[in-house]
Short mmCIF file of C-alpha atoms and ligand atoms in Angstrom, two decimals:
data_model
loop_
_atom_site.label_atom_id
_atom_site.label_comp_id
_atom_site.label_asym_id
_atom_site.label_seq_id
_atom_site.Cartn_x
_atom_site.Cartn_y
_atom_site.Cartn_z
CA UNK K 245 -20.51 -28.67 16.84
CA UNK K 246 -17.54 -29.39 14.98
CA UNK K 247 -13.84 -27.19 16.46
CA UNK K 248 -11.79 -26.33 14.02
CA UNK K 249 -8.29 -25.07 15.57
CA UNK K 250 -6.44 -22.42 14.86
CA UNK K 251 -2.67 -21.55 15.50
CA UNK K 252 -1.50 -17.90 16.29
CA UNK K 253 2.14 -17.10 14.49
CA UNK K 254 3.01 -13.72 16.79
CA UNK K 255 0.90 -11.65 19.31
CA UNK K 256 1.84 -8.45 18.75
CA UNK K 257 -0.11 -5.34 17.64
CA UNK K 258 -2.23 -7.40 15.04
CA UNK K 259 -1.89 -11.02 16.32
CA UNK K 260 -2.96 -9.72 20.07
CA UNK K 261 -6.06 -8.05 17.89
CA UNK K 262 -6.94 -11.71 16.48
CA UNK K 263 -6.96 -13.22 19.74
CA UNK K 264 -8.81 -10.79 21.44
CA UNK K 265 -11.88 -11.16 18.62
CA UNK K 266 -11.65 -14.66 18.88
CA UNK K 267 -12.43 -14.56 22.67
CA UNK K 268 -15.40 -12.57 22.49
CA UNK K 269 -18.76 -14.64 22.49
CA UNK K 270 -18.46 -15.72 18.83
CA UNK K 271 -21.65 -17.55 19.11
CA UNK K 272 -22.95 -15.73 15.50
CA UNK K 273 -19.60 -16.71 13.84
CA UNK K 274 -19.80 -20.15 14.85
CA UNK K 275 -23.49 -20.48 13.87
CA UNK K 276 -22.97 -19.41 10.51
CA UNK K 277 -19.64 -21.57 10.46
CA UNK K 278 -21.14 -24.17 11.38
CA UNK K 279 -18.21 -25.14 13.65
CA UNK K 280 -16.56 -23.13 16.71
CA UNK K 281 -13.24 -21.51 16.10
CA UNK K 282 -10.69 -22.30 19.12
CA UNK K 283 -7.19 -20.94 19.30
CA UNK K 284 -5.11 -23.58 20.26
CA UNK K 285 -1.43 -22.62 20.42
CA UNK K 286 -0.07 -19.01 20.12
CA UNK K 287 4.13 -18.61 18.91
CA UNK K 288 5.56 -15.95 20.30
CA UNK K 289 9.71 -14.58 20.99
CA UNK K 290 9.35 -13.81 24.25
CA UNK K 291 7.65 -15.66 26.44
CA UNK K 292 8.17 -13.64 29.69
CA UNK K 293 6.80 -10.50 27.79
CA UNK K 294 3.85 -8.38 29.79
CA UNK K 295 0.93 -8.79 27.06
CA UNK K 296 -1.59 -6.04 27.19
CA UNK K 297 -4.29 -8.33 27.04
CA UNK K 298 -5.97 -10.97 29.43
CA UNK K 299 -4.13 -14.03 27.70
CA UNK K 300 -4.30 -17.80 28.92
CA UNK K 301 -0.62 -18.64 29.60
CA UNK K 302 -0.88 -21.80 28.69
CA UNK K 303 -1.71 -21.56 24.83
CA UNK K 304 2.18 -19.36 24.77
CA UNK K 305 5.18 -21.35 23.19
CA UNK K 306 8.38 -20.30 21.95
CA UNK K 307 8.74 -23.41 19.91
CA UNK K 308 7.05 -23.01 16.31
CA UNK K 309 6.79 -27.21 16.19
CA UNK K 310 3.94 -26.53 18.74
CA UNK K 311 2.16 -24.92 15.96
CA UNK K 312 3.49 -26.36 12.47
CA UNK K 313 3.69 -29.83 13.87
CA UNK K 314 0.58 -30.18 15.84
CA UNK K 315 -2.07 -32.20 14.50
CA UNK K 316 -4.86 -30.47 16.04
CA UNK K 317 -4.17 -27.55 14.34
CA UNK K 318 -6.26 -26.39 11.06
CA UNK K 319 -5.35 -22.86 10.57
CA UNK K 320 -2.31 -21.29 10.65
CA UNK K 321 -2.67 -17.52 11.13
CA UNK K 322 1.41 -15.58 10.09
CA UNK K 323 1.20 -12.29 12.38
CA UNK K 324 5.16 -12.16 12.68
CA UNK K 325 5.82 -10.08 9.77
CA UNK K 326 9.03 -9.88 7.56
CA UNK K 327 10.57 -12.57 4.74
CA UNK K 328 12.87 -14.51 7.24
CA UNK K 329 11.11 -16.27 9.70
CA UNK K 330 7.33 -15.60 8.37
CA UNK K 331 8.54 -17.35 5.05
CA UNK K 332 9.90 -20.24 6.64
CA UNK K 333 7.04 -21.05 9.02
CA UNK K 334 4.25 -20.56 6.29
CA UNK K 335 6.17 -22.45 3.84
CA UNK K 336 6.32 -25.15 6.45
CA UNK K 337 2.53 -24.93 7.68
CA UNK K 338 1.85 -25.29 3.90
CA UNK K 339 3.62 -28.32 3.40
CA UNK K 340 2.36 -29.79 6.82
CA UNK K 341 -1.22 -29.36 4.78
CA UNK K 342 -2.55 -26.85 6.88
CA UNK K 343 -4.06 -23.60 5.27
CA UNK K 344 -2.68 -20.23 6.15
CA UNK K 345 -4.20 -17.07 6.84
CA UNK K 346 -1.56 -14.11 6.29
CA UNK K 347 -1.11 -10.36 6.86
CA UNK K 348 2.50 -9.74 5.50
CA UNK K 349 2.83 -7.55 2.36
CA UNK K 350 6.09 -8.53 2.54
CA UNK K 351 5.90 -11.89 2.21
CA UNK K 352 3.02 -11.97 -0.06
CA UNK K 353 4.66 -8.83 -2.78
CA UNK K 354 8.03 -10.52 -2.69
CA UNK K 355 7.29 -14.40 -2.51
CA UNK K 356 3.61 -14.73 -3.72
CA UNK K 357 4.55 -16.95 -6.63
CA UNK K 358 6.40 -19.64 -5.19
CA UNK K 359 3.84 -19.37 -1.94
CA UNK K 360 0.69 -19.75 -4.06
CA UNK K 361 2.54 -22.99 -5.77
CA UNK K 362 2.96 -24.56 -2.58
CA UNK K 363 -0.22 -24.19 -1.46
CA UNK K 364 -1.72 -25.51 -4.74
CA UNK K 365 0.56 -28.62 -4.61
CA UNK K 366 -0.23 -29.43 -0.75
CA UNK K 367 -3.74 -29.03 -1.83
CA UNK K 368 -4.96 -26.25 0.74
CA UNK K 369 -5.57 -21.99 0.85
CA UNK K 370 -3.85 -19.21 1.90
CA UNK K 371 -5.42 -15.90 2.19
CA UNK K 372 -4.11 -12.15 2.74
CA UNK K 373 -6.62 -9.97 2.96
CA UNK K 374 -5.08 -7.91 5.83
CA UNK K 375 -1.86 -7.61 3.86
CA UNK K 376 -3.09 -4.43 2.41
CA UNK K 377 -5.15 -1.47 4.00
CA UNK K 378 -5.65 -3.67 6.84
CA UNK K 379 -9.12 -3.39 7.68
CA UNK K 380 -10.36 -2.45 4.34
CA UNK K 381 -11.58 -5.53 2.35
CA UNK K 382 -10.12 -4.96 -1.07
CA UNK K 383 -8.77 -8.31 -1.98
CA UNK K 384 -11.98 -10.19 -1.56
CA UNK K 385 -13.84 -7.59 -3.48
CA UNK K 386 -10.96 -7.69 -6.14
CA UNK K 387 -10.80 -11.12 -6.51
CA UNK K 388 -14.45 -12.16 -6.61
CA UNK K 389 -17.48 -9.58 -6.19
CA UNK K 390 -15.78 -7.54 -9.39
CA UNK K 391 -14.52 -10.52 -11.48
CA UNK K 392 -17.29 -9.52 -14.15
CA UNK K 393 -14.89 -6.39 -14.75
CA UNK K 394 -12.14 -5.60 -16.62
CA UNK K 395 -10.39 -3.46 -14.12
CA UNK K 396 -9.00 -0.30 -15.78
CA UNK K 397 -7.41 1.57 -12.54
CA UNK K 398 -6.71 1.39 -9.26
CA UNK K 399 -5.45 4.28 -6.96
CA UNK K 400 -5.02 4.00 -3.45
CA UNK K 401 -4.02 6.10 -0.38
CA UNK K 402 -2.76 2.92 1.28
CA UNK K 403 -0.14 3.58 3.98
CA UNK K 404 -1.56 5.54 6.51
CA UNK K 405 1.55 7.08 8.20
CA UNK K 406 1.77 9.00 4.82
CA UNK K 407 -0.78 10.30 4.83
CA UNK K 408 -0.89 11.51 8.24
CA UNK K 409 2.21 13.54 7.93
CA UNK K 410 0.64 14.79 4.20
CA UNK K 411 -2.39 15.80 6.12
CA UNK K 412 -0.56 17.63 9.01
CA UNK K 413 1.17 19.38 6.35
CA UNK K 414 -1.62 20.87 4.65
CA UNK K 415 -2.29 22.30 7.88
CA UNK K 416 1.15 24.03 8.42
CA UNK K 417 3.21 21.55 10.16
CA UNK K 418 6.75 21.07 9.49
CA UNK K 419 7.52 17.20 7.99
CA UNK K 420 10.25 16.46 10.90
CA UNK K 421 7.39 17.67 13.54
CA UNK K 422 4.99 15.39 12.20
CA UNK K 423 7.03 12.06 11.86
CA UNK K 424 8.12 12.06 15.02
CA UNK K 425 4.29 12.74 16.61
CA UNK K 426 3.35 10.02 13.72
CA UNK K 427 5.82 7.47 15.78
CA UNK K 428 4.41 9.00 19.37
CA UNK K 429 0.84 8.31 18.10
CA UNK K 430 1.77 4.61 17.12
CA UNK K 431 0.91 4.89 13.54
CA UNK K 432 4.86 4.97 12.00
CA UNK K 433 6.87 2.20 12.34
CA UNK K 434 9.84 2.79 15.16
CA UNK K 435 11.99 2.49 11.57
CA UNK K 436 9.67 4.84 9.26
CA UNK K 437 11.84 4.32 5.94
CA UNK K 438 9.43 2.08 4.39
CA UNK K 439 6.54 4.03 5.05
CA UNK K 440 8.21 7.75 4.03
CA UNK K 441 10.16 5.75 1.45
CA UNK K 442 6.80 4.63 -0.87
CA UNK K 443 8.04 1.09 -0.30
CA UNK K 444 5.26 0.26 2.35
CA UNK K 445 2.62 1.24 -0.42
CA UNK K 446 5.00 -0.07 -3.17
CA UNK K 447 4.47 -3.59 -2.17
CA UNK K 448 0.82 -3.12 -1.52
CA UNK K 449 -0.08 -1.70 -4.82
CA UNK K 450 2.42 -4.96 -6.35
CA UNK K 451 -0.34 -7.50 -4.57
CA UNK K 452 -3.30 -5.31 -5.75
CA UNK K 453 -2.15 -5.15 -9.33
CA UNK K 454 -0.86 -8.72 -9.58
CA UNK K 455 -4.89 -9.52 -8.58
CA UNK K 456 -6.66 -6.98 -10.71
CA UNK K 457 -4.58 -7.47 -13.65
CA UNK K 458 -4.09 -11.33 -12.97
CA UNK K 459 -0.52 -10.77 -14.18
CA UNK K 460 2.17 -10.82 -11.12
CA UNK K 461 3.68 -7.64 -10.52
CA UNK K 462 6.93 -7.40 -7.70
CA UNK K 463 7.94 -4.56 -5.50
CA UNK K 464 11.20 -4.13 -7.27
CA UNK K 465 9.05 -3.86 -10.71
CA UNK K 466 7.28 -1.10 -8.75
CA UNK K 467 8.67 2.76 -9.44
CA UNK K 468 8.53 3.93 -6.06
CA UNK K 469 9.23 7.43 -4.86
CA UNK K 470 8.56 8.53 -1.26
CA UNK K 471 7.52 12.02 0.51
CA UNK K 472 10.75 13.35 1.99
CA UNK K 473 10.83 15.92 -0.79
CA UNK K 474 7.49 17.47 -0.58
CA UNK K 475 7.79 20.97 0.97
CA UNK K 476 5.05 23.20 2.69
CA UNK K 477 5.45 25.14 -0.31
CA UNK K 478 4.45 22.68 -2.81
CA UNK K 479 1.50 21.50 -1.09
CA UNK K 480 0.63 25.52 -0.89
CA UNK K 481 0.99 26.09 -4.87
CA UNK K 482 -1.04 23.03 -4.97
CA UNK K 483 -3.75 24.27 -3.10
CA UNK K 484 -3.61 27.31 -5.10
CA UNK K 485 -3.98 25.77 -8.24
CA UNK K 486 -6.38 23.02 -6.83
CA UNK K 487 -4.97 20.18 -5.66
CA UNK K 488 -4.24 18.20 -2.66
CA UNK K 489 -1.04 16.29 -2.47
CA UNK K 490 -0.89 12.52 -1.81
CA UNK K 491 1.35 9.38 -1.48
CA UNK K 492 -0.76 7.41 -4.10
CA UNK K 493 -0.42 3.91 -5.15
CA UNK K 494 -1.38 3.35 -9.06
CA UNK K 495 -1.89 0.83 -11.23
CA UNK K 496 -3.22 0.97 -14.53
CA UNK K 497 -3.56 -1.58 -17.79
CA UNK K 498 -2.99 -0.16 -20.94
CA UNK K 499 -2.75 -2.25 -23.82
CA UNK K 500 -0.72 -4.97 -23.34
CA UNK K 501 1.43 -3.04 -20.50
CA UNK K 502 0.95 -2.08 -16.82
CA UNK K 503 1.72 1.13 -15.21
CA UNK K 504 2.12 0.43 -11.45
CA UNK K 505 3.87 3.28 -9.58
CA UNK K 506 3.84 4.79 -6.19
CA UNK K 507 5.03 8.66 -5.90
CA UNK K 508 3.56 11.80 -4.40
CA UNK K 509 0.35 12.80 -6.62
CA UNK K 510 -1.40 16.45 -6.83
CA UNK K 511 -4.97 15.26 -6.77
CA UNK K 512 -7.87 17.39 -7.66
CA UNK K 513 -9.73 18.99 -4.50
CA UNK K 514 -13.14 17.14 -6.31
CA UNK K 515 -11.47 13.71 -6.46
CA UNK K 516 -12.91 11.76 -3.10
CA UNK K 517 -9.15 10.63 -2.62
CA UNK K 518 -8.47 13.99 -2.04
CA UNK K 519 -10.61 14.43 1.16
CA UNK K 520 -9.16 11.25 2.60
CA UNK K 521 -6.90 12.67 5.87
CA UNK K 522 -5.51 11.56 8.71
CA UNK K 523 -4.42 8.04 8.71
CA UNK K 524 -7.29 6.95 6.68
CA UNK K 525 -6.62 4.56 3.60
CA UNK K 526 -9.61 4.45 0.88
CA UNK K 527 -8.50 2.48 -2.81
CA UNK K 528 -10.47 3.95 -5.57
CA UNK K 529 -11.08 1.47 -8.38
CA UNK K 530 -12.25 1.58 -12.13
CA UNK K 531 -14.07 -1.65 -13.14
CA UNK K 532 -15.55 -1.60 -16.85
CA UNK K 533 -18.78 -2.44 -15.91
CA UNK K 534 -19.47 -1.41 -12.70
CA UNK K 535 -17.38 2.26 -12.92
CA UNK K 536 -15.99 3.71 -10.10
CA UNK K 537 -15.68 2.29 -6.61
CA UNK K 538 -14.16 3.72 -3.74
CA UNK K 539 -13.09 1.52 -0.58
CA UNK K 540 -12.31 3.88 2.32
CA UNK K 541 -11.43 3.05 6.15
CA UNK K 542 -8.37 2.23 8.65
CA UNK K 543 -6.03 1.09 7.19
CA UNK K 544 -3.97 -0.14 10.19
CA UNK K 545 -3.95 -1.00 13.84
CA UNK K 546 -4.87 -4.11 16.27
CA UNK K 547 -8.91 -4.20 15.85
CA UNK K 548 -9.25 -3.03 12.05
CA UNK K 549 -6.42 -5.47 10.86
CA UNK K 550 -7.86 -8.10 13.22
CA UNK K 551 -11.33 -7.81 11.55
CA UNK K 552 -9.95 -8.98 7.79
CA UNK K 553 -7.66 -11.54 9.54
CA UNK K 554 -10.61 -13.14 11.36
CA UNK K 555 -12.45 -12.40 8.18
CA UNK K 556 -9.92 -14.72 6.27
CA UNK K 557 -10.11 -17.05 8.92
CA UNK K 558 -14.05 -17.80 8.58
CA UNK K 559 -13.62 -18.13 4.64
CA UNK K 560 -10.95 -20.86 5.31
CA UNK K 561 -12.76 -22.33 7.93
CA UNK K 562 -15.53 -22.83 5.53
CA UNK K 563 -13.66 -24.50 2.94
CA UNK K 564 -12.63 -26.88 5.31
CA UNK K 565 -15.69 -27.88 6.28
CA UNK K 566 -16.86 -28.42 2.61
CA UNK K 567 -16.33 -31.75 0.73
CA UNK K 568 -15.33 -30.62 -2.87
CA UNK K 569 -13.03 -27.51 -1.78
CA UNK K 570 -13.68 -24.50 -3.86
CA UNK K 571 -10.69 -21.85 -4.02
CA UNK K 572 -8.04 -20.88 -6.12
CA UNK K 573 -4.64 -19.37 -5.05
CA UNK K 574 -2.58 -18.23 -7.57
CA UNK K 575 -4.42 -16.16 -10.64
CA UNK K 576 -1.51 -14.75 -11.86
CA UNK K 577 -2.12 -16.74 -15.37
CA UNK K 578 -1.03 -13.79 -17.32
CA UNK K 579 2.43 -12.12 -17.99
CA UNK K 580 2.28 -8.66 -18.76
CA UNK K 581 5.44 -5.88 -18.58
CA UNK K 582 5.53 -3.10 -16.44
CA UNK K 583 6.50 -0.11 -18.16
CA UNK K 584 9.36 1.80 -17.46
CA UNK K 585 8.79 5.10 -15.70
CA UNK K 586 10.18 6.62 -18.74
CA UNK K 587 7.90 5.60 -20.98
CA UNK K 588 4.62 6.75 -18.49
CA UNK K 589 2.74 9.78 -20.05
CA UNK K 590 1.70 12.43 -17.38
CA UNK K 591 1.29 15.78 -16.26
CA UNK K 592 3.77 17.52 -13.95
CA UNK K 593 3.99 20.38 -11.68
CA UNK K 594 7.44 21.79 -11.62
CA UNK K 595 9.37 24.43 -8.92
CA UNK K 596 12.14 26.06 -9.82
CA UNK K 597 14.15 29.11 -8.66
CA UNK K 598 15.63 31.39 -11.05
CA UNK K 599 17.42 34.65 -11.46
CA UNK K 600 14.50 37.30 -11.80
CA UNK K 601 15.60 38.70 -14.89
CA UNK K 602 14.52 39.42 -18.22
CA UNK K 603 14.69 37.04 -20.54
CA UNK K 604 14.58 33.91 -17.98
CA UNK K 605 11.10 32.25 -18.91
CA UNK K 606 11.80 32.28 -22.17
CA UNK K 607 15.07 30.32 -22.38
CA UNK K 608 13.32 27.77 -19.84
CA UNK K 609 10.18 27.47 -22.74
CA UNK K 610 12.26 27.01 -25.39
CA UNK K 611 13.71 24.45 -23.98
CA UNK K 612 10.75 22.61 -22.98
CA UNK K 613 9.03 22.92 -25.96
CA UNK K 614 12.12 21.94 -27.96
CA UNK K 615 11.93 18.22 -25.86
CA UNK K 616 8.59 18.09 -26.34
CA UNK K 617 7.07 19.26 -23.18
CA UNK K 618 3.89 21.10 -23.42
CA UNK K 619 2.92 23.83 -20.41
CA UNK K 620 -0.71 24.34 -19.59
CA UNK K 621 0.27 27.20 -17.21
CA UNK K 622 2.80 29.26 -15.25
CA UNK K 623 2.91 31.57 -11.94
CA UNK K 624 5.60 33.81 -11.48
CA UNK K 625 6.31 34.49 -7.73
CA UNK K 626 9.11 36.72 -5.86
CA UNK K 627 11.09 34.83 -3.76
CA UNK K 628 14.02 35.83 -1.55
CA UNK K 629 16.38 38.04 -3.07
CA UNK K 630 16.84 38.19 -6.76
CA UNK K 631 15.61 34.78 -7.03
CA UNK K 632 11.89 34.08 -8.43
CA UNK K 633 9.84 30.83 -8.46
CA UNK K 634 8.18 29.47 -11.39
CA UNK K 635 5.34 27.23 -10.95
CA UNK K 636 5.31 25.29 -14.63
CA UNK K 637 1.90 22.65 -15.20
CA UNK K 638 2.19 20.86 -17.75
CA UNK K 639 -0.16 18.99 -19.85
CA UNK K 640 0.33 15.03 -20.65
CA UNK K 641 4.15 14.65 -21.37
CA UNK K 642 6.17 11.05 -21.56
CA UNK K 643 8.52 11.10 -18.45
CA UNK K 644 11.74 10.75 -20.03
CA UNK K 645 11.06 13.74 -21.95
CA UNK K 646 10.55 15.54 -19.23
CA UNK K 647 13.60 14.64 -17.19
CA UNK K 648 15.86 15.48 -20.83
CA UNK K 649 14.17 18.48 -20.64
CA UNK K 650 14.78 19.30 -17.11
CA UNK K 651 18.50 18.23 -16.82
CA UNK K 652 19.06 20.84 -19.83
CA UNK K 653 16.98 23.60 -17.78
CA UNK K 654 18.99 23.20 -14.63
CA UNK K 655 22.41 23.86 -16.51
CA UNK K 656 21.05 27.37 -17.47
CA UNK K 657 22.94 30.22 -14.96
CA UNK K 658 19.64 31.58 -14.76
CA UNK K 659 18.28 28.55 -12.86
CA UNK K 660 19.25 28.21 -9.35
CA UNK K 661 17.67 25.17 -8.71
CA UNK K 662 14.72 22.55 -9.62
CA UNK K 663 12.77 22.48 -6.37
CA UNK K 664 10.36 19.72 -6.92
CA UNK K 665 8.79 18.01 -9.69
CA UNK K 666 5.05 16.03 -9.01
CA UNK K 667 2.79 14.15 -11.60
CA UNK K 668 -0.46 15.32 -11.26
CA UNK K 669 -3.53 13.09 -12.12
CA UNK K 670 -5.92 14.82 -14.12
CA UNK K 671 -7.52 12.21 -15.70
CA UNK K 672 -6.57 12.88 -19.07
CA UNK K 673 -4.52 10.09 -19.82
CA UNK K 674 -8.02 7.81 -18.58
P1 NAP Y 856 4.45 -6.83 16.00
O1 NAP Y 856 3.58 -6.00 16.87
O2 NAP Y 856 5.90 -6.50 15.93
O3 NAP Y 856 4.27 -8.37 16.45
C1 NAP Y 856 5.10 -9.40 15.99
C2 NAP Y 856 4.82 -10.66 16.79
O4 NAP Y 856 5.63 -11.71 16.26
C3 NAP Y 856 5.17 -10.55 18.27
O5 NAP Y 856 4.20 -11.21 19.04
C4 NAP Y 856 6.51 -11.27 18.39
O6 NAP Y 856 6.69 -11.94 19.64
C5 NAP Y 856 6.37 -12.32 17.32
N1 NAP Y 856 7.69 -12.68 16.78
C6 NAP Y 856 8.60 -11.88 16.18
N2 NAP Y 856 9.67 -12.59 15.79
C7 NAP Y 856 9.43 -13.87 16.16
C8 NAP Y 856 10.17 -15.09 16.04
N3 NAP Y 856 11.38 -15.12 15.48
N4 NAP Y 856 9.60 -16.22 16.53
C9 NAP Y 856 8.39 -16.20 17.12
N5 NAP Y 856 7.64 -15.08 17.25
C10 NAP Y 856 8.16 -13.92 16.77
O7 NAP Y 856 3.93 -6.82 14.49
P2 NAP Y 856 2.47 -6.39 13.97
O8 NAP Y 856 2.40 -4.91 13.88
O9 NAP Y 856 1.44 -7.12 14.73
O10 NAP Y 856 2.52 -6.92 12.46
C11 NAP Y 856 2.35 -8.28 12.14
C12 NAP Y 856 2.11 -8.42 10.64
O11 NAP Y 856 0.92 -7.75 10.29
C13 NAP Y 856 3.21 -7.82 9.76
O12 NAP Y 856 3.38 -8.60 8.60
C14 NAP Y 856 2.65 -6.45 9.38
O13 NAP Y 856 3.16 -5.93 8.15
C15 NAP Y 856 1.18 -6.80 9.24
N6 NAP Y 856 0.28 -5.66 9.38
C16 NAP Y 856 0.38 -4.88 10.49
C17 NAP Y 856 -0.51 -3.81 10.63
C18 NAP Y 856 -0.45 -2.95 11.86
O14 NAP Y 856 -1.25 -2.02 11.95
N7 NAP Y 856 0.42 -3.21 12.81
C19 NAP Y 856 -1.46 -3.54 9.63
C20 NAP Y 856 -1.53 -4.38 8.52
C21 NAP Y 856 -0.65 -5.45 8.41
P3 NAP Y 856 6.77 -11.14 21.05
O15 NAP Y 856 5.37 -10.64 21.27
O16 NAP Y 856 7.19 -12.16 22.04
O17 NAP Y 856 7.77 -10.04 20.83
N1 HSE Y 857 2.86 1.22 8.48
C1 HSE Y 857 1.68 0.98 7.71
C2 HSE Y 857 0.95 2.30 7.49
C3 HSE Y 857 0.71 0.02 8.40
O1 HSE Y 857 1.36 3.34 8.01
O2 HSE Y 857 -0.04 2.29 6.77
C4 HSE Y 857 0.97 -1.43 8.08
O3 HSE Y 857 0.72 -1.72 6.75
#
């Protein structure tokens, strides 16, 4: 049987998951390969490091030549993460001629374009499926099973620290409580910002739409807001009114414009997205013909992000073996904007705290309603004091409206403050 050798960038969380499923008796894998998959060298930093795993010392090096420059090598699998180092050992693996398999979001959001050219020029593949949702296949399914579609919308739950802390939430917990059991469990990075921040899921949702829309889309095209706003008491009006809240990742075509955005969403309790807790990821897609979709699973860890890297693996294992190669890398062959936030049309839930006095609501509708901005409904609660809090839904209004609107509400003595303003997807804009 043919080998066909593979080279391990990083054994960390994910890279130590890879190895360990390429141990195991692989005898099905190889069978339908073809050809037996053998990890030949493994990079690491540290080379004194205790691994978790039963590892054979001898495949370790702390010299990336072992890998990049070594002719027995066929596949070379990124599991470092970040734009530094990653970048420079993928772009040289590429130009070496040797195909990678990636999971960086990083790397792939921020530097797809001049990544994919490389790899078409040296002639060879790169794959990411692992790069977002980890163990969820998404890209494959985007990319080929639902090419017969015209996507119309994606929205995903895809960082699952997120949603852990949303989920704890609904249940009562305070946000600082949950973060820090989210790091104790594992599941945040030591350094949450880019998880709490929406940028995590910003520069998943950039891969995802650059695919579906074949257009590229970049994390810094991406309006990105995170959760450190969202209180227990907006997630209890929203349960009240019949929602769930949610870091959601969205990306829609309309016209000749995308709207790709990541913020906290009021979904309806109906919507499947809504009953996806924990750290669970699930991407729910719209595909002309085939309707709606839902992808649901783990989207992180050692052994779930392992199983699309190894996935990626026997797909460019295959195309090695085959005489006429059959891939494509880049499919960004269209150039579509992304429009600004401004410009988006939705419907908002808005907090505020007021003076509980005659009078109030009204000055607040006029001057909604003067910039435009439609309500659907109010509540009228006591809060401490002589403060009340008005709960305002409103029905599809463009954003920059809204925020005219609001800047002129807050300047009224009677409002003490804005609390918290959420888009809420109700469907109605499709
Ligand atoms: P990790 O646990 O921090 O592992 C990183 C590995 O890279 C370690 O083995 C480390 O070596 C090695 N490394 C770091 N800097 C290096 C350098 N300069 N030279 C050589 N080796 C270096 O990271 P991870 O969580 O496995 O994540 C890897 C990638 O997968 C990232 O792109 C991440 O975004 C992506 N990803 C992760 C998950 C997840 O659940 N963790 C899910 C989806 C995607 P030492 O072992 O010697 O320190
Ligand atoms: N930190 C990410 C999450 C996992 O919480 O989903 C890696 O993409």
């Amino acid at each position: 049987m043919d080998k066909i050798s593979i080279g391990l960038l990083g054994l960390g969380t994910v890279g130590g998951g890879v190895y360990q499923l390429l141990q195991r008796d692989n005898e099905a894998i190889n069978r339908r390969l073809g050809a037996e998959l053998v990890v030949e060298k493994i990079l690491v930093s540290d080379l004194k490091k205790a691994r978790n795993h039963e590892i054979d010392k001898s495949l370790l090096t702390a010299d990336p030549k072992d890998v990049i420059d070594n002719e027995e090598i066929d596949i070379v699998v990124e599991l470092i993460g970040g734009t530094k180092v990653a970048k420079e050992l993928v772009e040289a693996a590429l130009k070496k001629g040797k195909s990678v398999v990636t999971a960086n979001k990083e790397l792939i959001a921020n530097h797809g374009s001049e990544i994919f050219d490389l790899a078409e020029s040296a002639g060879v593949e790169i794959d990411f499926e692992a790069s977002v949702a980890g163990g969820i296949p998404i890209i494959g399914p985007l990319k080929d099973s639902l090419v017969g579609n015209k996507i119309v919308k994606i929205m995903g739950i895809v960082n699952g620290t997120t949603n852990y802390i949303l989920s704890k939430m609904s249940e009562g917990d305070e946000y600082d409580h949950v973060l820090a059991e989210a790091q104790e469990l594992g599941y945040a990075e030591r350094d949450p910002s880019a998880d709490v921040s929406g940028d995590d899921a910003g520069a998943k949702i950039a891969i995802l739409s650059s695919i579906a829309f074949n257009s590229r889309v970049t994390p810094k095209e991406v309006y990105t807001e995170g959760i450190t706003s969202v209180s227990l008491n907006d997630i209890m009006y929203a349960y009240e009114l019949g929602y769930a809240i949610k870091l959601v990742a969205l990306a829609k075509k309309r016209g000749d414009e995308l709207d790709v955005r990541v913020h906290p969403t009021m979904i309806s309790l109906d919507h499947p997205l809504a009953k996806v807790d924990d750290v669970y990821n699930a991407i729910f897609v719209v595909g002309d013909a085939v309707g709606e979709l839902m992808f649901f699973g783990k989207g992180a860890g050692d052994m779930p992000t392992a199983s699309a890297v190894v996935g990626d693996i026997f797909k460019v294992a295959g195309n090695l073996k085959k005489e006429k190669k059959c891939y494509s890398t880049c499919t960004c062959f269209n150039s579509f904007n992304v429009k600004p936030i401004d410009e988006v049309e939705s419907n908002f839930y808005i907090l505020m705290e007021v003076l509980d006095r005659p009078g109030v609501l009204a000055k607040i509708a006029k001057i909604l309603g003067e910039e435009g901005v439609s309500l659907g409904s109010v509540i009228q609660k006591q809060s401490s004091g002589n403060l009340a809090e008005l709960v305002f839904m409103t029905h599809l209004v463009r954003e920059g409206n809204l925020r005219s609107a609001l800047s002129k509400v807050s300047d009224l003595e009677d409002v003490d403050r804005v609390c918290n303003v959420i888009r809420v997807e109700t469907g109605e804009d499709g």
